[in-house]
């Protein structure tokens, strides 16, 4: 569903790709910190792949296919630590292959089957390892790195339980179309299949939750496999790729061949081509005939923000965003309808319900957006542009479809509009006025609870004090939806959340990855007490690495979203959703400040609304990491809400846990 970087139609005719093919993603620094060892430089040309991340809807896997263009004007000099004909261990070949892909940071936790890789990492003067305290923390951090930068994240784990601890992160990256390369150690080849100590068939375990995976059986294949992995992860619809490396391969001495061709003829032939002019003309015609058009944009547009803004400027069409598409179009813009879907704004869902033309760009018609499929945009002609052909017509049949990078499609559409715009006489002022009246009638709002702090207010204050410029990560639950509703995202890659999988425990490690990828940025993990405690051990990583991650913990002592459903649909019967100490429910339990204290991180607790603004300002002003424990009432509900499987007519806009249903 994403439309992001599509392959140049000429890519199928390119000469054989070689592993001199460089990182699919432009690296922020133009040169690597090369070794000064007097070795003979290796010159190589490479394909420059501009990557784009994909997210679409809550589960955006349709992402950006890198546009493949061969560049001969640019050449990199990579100076190896080894002479060209000098044998070195497979682990050293693997690490150098990562260096050649432009990798600067990895998130790796060592174990018996991956020790050789870690030993090789200590010999690299290019790659920094940020040591997580759990493999799941490592893979979520790699995701935060990728989501916030567009560069593939890299995580490394040992065999057996280390590898299986990556599973949630790989599934999350698959569903949200995040470019990720995961490397796992494996037992020696002769022991595979014998139920050896710490052996799991991780390739089989992860086959359905990775874009592709490899079991390395020949040390000479390492350079090619690493190049292929990075290309696959970031081209077409991005996703995770796993490389499983047996320990004897890591220890084997070999002389690497860095110019092996990539063996991906089938994949290359299936990469989307540039959109046809006739299809784009047809879309412009539908736009000109429409009276109530609306844009429905998702994670597949993350790389196409400028083109989308230009399209809106040329047409004046209002924009509704999926959870994964937040920030693609500025929420502060008057044409923004903010988020649509289950917890989207009334006016965004109204616009889709009443529209006569739905422009679905880089989305996958996820169930959390559509609700009852037959009722979703039932009056509208549908135009669907996505990088992944599997998404087109999967859930909702479009009237016009384009399988292409959204960026290329929007560039083509904008060119037509710039040429013909004056003759089209596009005027949607009546439609916009209708939606503006809905904005006034049904604004995002919240209740007050005496002196208690409304969680939405805490996010509004954070937005105000950071000027809307922070990178925000979240866990999963009520706090996640409030962060999506009440923080004003104006740029892509500001918003990091587990959309399709909905993995609790995502927020803290994702913030680590974002802080590593964006030194100097303000990074805030807006978390709930349930999600936070799932990866609380990563406080140690934040302290040791001295990462300036701020944690705004909305603590209601409950699994808030499940409690909300209990209130609405289960007569408020509490079924194991209270996270405090039942024998002493007047006290906050556990004491989150003690976790911070144990890791040497400054922390504070705030319980009254009048004290909140000063407490958040202090959090932002304190150098390094900081935890602010904000105590909020558990009775608050995320509204609006369209019940699962419901339609716009079923929207709920009133009530909370103080009401009986």
Short mmCIF file of C-alpha atoms in Angstrom, two decimals, residues 193-462:
data_model
loop_
_atom_site.label_atom_id
_atom_site.label_comp_id
_atom_site.label_asym_id
_atom_site.label_seq_id
_atom_site.Cartn_x
_atom_site.Cartn_y
_atom_site.Cartn_z
CA UNK A 193 18.65 -29.93 12.92
CA UNK A 194 20.03 -31.85 15.90
CA UNK A 195 18.21 -29.83 18.58
CA UNK A 196 21.56 -28.44 19.66
CA UNK A 197 21.88 -26.07 22.61
CA UNK A 198 20.25 -22.72 21.76
CA UNK A 199 19.16 -23.88 18.31
CA UNK A 200 15.95 -22.63 16.74
CA UNK A 201 15.19 -22.74 13.01
CA UNK A 202 14.84 -18.97 12.90
CA UNK A 203 14.56 -18.86 9.11
CA UNK A 204 11.46 -21.06 9.32
CA UNK A 205 10.12 -19.25 12.38
CA UNK A 206 10.32 -15.86 10.64
CA UNK A 207 9.52 -16.85 7.05
CA UNK A 208 6.05 -15.30 7.07
CA UNK A 209 7.04 -12.13 8.96
CA UNK A 210 10.05 -11.10 6.89
CA UNK A 211 10.26 -9.79 3.35
CA UNK A 212 13.06 -12.30 2.74
CA UNK A 213 15.52 -14.27 4.82
CA UNK A 214 18.81 -16.12 4.34
CA UNK A 215 20.67 -19.01 5.95
CA UNK A 216 24.32 -18.54 5.02
CA UNK A 217 25.88 -21.89 4.06
CA UNK A 218 28.96 -20.59 2.22
CA UNK A 219 31.28 -17.93 3.60
CA UNK A 220 31.88 -16.65 0.06
CA UNK A 221 28.20 -15.67 -0.18
CA UNK A 222 28.35 -13.14 2.66
CA UNK A 223 29.16 -10.03 0.54
CA UNK A 224 26.37 -10.79 -1.96
CA UNK A 225 23.81 -11.69 0.72
CA UNK A 226 24.43 -8.51 2.71
CA UNK A 227 24.11 -6.35 -0.41
CA UNK A 228 20.92 -8.14 -1.39
CA UNK A 229 19.50 -7.82 2.12
CA UNK A 230 19.91 -4.04 2.18
CA UNK A 231 18.54 -3.70 -1.34
CA UNK A 232 15.50 -5.86 -0.54
CA UNK A 233 14.84 -4.14 2.78
CA UNK A 234 14.66 -0.67 1.26
CA UNK A 235 13.40 -1.15 -2.29
CA UNK A 236 9.83 -1.62 -3.44
CA UNK A 237 7.69 -1.87 -0.35
CA UNK A 238 10.27 -1.81 2.45
CA UNK A 239 10.41 -4.52 5.06
CA UNK A 240 12.62 -6.65 7.30
CA UNK A 241 15.23 -9.09 5.98
CA UNK A 242 16.91 -11.68 8.22
CA UNK A 243 20.38 -13.19 7.75
CA UNK A 244 21.13 -16.31 9.81
CA UNK A 245 24.88 -17.01 10.06
CA UNK A 246 26.15 -20.35 11.52
CA UNK A 247 29.04 -20.01 13.93
CA UNK A 248 31.45 -22.07 11.85
CA UNK A 249 30.83 -19.73 8.91
CA UNK A 250 31.69 -16.79 11.17
CA UNK A 251 34.96 -18.49 12.15
CA UNK A 252 35.99 -19.69 8.68
CA UNK A 253 38.87 -17.84 7.02
CA UNK A 254 38.25 -16.54 3.51
CA UNK A 255 39.18 -13.82 1.05
CA UNK A 256 35.97 -11.94 0.20
CA UNK A 257 34.85 -11.23 -3.36
CA UNK A 258 33.22 -7.83 -3.24
CA UNK A 259 31.99 -7.72 -6.83
CA UNK A 260 29.48 -10.54 -6.94
CA UNK A 261 26.30 -9.79 -8.90
CA UNK A 262 23.05 -9.74 -6.98
CA UNK A 263 20.83 -12.70 -7.81
CA UNK A 264 17.38 -11.14 -7.79
CA UNK A 265 16.09 -11.34 -11.37
CA UNK A 266 12.52 -12.20 -10.38
CA UNK A 267 12.32 -9.47 -7.75
CA UNK A 268 13.82 -6.88 -10.09
CA UNK A 269 11.34 -7.75 -12.82
CA UNK A 270 8.44 -7.22 -10.43
CA UNK A 271 9.44 -3.79 -9.15
CA UNK A 272 6.78 -1.28 -10.21
CA UNK A 273 7.41 0.84 -13.25
CA UNK A 274 6.79 4.54 -13.68
CA UNK A 275 3.06 5.37 -13.86
CA UNK A 276 1.53 5.76 -17.29
CA UNK A 277 0.53 9.21 -18.46
CA UNK A 278 -2.95 7.99 -19.41
CA UNK A 279 -3.67 6.76 -15.88
CA UNK A 280 -2.54 10.06 -14.40
CA UNK A 281 -4.68 12.00 -16.91
CA UNK A 282 -7.64 9.87 -15.86
CA UNK A 283 -7.04 10.76 -12.19
CA UNK A 284 -6.89 14.48 -13.02
CA UNK A 285 -10.16 14.14 -14.94
CA UNK A 286 -11.85 12.53 -11.92
CA UNK A 287 -10.54 15.33 -9.72
CA UNK A 288 -11.97 17.95 -12.08
CA UNK A 289 -15.38 16.21 -12.13
CA UNK A 290 -15.55 15.81 -8.36
CA UNK A 291 -17.43 18.11 -5.98
CA UNK A 292 -16.49 16.46 -2.67
CA UNK A 293 -13.02 14.94 -3.00
CA UNK A 294 -10.87 13.87 -0.06
CA UNK A 295 -7.30 12.62 0.23
CA UNK A 296 -6.69 9.48 2.32
CA UNK A 297 -2.92 9.30 2.81
CA UNK A 298 -0.78 6.78 4.69
CA UNK A 299 2.71 5.63 5.45
CA UNK A 300 3.39 5.05 1.77
CA UNK A 301 3.56 8.84 1.38
CA UNK A 302 6.34 9.40 3.92
CA UNK A 303 8.82 10.01 1.13
CA UNK A 304 6.39 12.11 -0.89
CA UNK A 305 5.50 14.87 1.55
CA UNK A 306 6.61 17.76 -0.67
CA UNK A 307 4.82 16.35 -3.71
CA UNK A 308 1.66 15.84 -1.66
CA UNK A 309 1.75 19.38 -0.32
CA UNK A 310 2.15 20.69 -3.87
CA UNK A 311 -0.82 18.58 -5.02
CA UNK A 312 -2.98 20.02 -2.22
CA UNK A 313 -1.80 23.53 -3.08
CA UNK A 314 -2.85 23.00 -6.71
CA UNK A 315 -6.23 21.44 -5.92
CA UNK A 316 -7.40 22.58 -2.48
CA UNK A 317 -8.49 19.04 -1.57
CA UNK A 318 -8.70 18.32 2.19
CA UNK A 319 -6.39 15.66 3.65
CA UNK A 320 -7.19 12.84 6.08
CA UNK A 321 -4.26 10.81 7.37
CA UNK A 322 -3.91 7.28 8.67
CA UNK A 323 -2.09 6.57 11.93
CA UNK A 324 1.05 5.74 9.95
CA UNK A 325 0.74 8.78 7.71
CA UNK A 326 0.76 11.42 10.46
CA UNK A 327 3.18 14.21 9.57
CA UNK A 328 3.11 13.56 5.83
CA UNK A 329 0.82 16.60 5.54
CA UNK A 330 1.10 19.29 8.25
CA UNK A 331 -1.64 18.87 10.83
CA UNK A 332 -1.55 22.62 11.48
CA UNK A 333 -2.63 23.30 7.87
CA UNK A 334 -6.23 24.42 7.48
CA UNK A 335 -6.83 21.66 4.91
CA UNK A 336 -5.78 18.94 7.34
CA UNK A 337 -8.60 16.79 8.70
CA UNK A 338 -6.12 15.04 11.00
CA UNK A 339 -6.49 11.27 11.50
CA UNK A 340 -9.34 9.14 10.22
CA UNK A 341 -10.45 5.70 11.36
CA UNK A 342 -11.56 4.11 14.63
CA UNK A 343 -10.26 6.98 16.79
CA UNK A 344 -10.04 9.56 14.03
CA UNK A 345 -11.77 12.93 14.06
CA UNK A 346 -15.48 13.15 13.33
CA UNK A 347 -14.80 15.50 10.42
CA UNK A 348 -12.20 13.21 8.80
CA UNK A 349 -14.55 10.23 8.94
CA UNK A 350 -17.48 12.41 7.80
CA UNK A 351 -15.44 13.62 4.82
CA UNK A 352 -14.72 10.07 3.69
CA UNK A 353 -18.33 9.02 4.27
CA UNK A 354 -19.78 11.90 2.22
CA UNK A 355 -17.06 12.16 -0.42
CA UNK A 356 -17.65 11.52 -4.11
CA UNK A 357 -13.95 10.90 -4.81
CA UNK A 358 -11.51 9.16 -2.46
CA UNK A 359 -7.85 9.59 -3.38
CA UNK A 360 -6.13 6.75 -1.51
CA UNK A 361 -2.37 7.29 -1.70
CA UNK A 362 0.08 4.91 0.00
CA UNK A 363 -2.54 3.15 2.11
CA UNK A 364 -3.92 -0.37 2.49
CA UNK A 365 -7.54 0.08 3.62
CA UNK A 366 -6.79 -1.35 7.04
CA UNK A 367 -9.71 -2.51 9.20
CA UNK A 368 -8.95 0.14 11.84
CA UNK A 369 -9.54 2.77 9.16
CA UNK A 370 -12.43 1.31 7.19
CA UNK A 371 -14.56 -0.37 9.86
CA UNK A 372 -17.41 -1.98 7.93
CA UNK A 373 -15.94 -2.23 4.44
CA UNK A 374 -19.23 -2.02 2.55
CA UNK A 375 -20.07 1.28 4.24
CA UNK A 376 -16.63 2.85 3.85
CA UNK A 377 -16.59 5.61 1.20
CA UNK A 378 -19.70 3.99 -0.26
CA UNK A 379 -20.62 7.11 -2.28
CA UNK A 380 -17.15 7.67 -3.72
CA UNK A 381 -15.17 6.73 -6.75
CA UNK A 382 -11.87 5.38 -5.45
CA UNK A 383 -8.39 6.08 -6.83
CA UNK A 384 -5.73 3.85 -5.25
CA UNK A 385 -2.01 4.45 -5.76
CA UNK A 386 0.37 2.07 -4.03
CA UNK A 387 3.79 0.52 -4.53
CA UNK A 388 2.54 -2.97 -3.68
CA UNK A 389 0.26 -4.57 -6.26
CA UNK A 390 -1.00 -7.01 -3.60
CA UNK A 391 -2.72 -4.15 -1.77
CA UNK A 392 -4.69 -2.89 -4.75
CA UNK A 393 -8.16 -4.39 -4.61
CA UNK A 394 -7.31 -6.54 -1.58
CA UNK A 395 -9.90 -4.97 0.72
CA UNK A 396 -11.66 -2.36 -1.40
CA UNK A 397 -11.94 -2.38 -5.20
CA UNK A 398 -10.75 0.91 -6.73
CA UNK A 399 -12.20 2.53 -9.84
CA UNK A 400 -8.73 3.61 -10.95
CA UNK A 401 -5.52 2.02 -9.67
CA UNK A 402 -1.87 2.79 -10.23
CA UNK A 403 0.82 0.43 -8.99
CA UNK A 404 3.71 2.81 -8.62
CA UNK A 405 5.77 4.86 -6.27
CA UNK A 406 3.45 7.57 -4.94
CA UNK A 407 6.25 10.09 -5.33
CA UNK A 408 6.52 9.50 -9.07
CA UNK A 409 2.75 9.43 -9.49
CA UNK A 410 2.30 12.72 -7.64
CA UNK A 411 5.10 14.33 -9.63
CA UNK A 412 3.31 13.31 -12.83
CA UNK A 413 -0.11 14.47 -11.61
CA UNK A 414 1.30 17.80 -10.43
CA UNK A 415 2.91 18.37 -13.81
CA UNK A 416 -0.45 17.83 -15.53
CA UNK A 417 -2.20 20.13 -13.06
CA UNK A 418 0.40 22.86 -13.53
CA UNK A 419 -0.14 22.63 -17.28
CA UNK A 420 -3.93 22.42 -17.30
CA UNK A 421 -4.82 23.91 -13.92
CA UNK A 422 -6.31 27.17 -15.15
CA UNK A 423 -8.69 25.33 -17.46
CA UNK A 424 -9.86 22.87 -14.81
CA UNK A 425 -11.47 25.57 -12.64
CA UNK A 426 -11.19 23.51 -9.45
CA UNK A 427 -13.35 25.01 -6.70
CA UNK A 428 -14.17 23.01 -3.57
CA UNK A 429 -14.91 25.98 -1.31
CA UNK A 430 -18.45 24.79 -0.47
CA UNK A 431 -17.08 21.36 0.49
CA UNK A 432 -14.36 22.88 2.64
CA UNK A 433 -16.89 25.15 4.32
CA UNK A 434 -19.06 22.13 5.12
CA UNK A 435 -16.07 20.39 6.73
CA UNK A 436 -15.00 23.54 8.60
CA UNK A 437 -18.44 23.66 10.21
CA UNK A 438 -17.94 20.05 11.33
CA UNK A 439 -14.55 21.00 12.81
CA UNK A 440 -16.27 23.63 14.95
CA UNK A 441 -19.12 21.32 15.93
CA UNK A 442 -16.99 18.26 16.78
CA UNK A 443 -13.52 19.39 17.87
CA UNK A 444 -11.19 17.00 19.64
CA UNK A 445 -11.95 17.60 23.31
CA UNK A 446 -11.70 16.02 26.73
CA UNK A 447 -13.33 16.07 30.14
CA UNK A 448 -11.89 17.46 33.36
CA UNK A 449 -11.57 15.50 36.59
CA UNK A 450 -11.16 18.18 39.24
CA UNK A 451 -7.46 18.75 39.99
CA UNK A 452 -6.49 15.55 38.17
CA UNK A 453 -4.48 15.78 34.96
CA UNK A 454 -6.35 14.95 31.73
CA UNK A 455 -3.89 12.87 29.65
CA UNK A 456 -4.80 14.80 26.51
CA UNK A 457 -3.89 18.05 28.23
CA UNK A 458 -0.44 16.69 29.05
CA UNK A 459 0.18 16.03 25.35
CA UNK A 460 -1.13 19.47 24.39
CA UNK A 461 1.31 21.07 26.83
CA UNK A 462 4.17 18.99 25.44
#
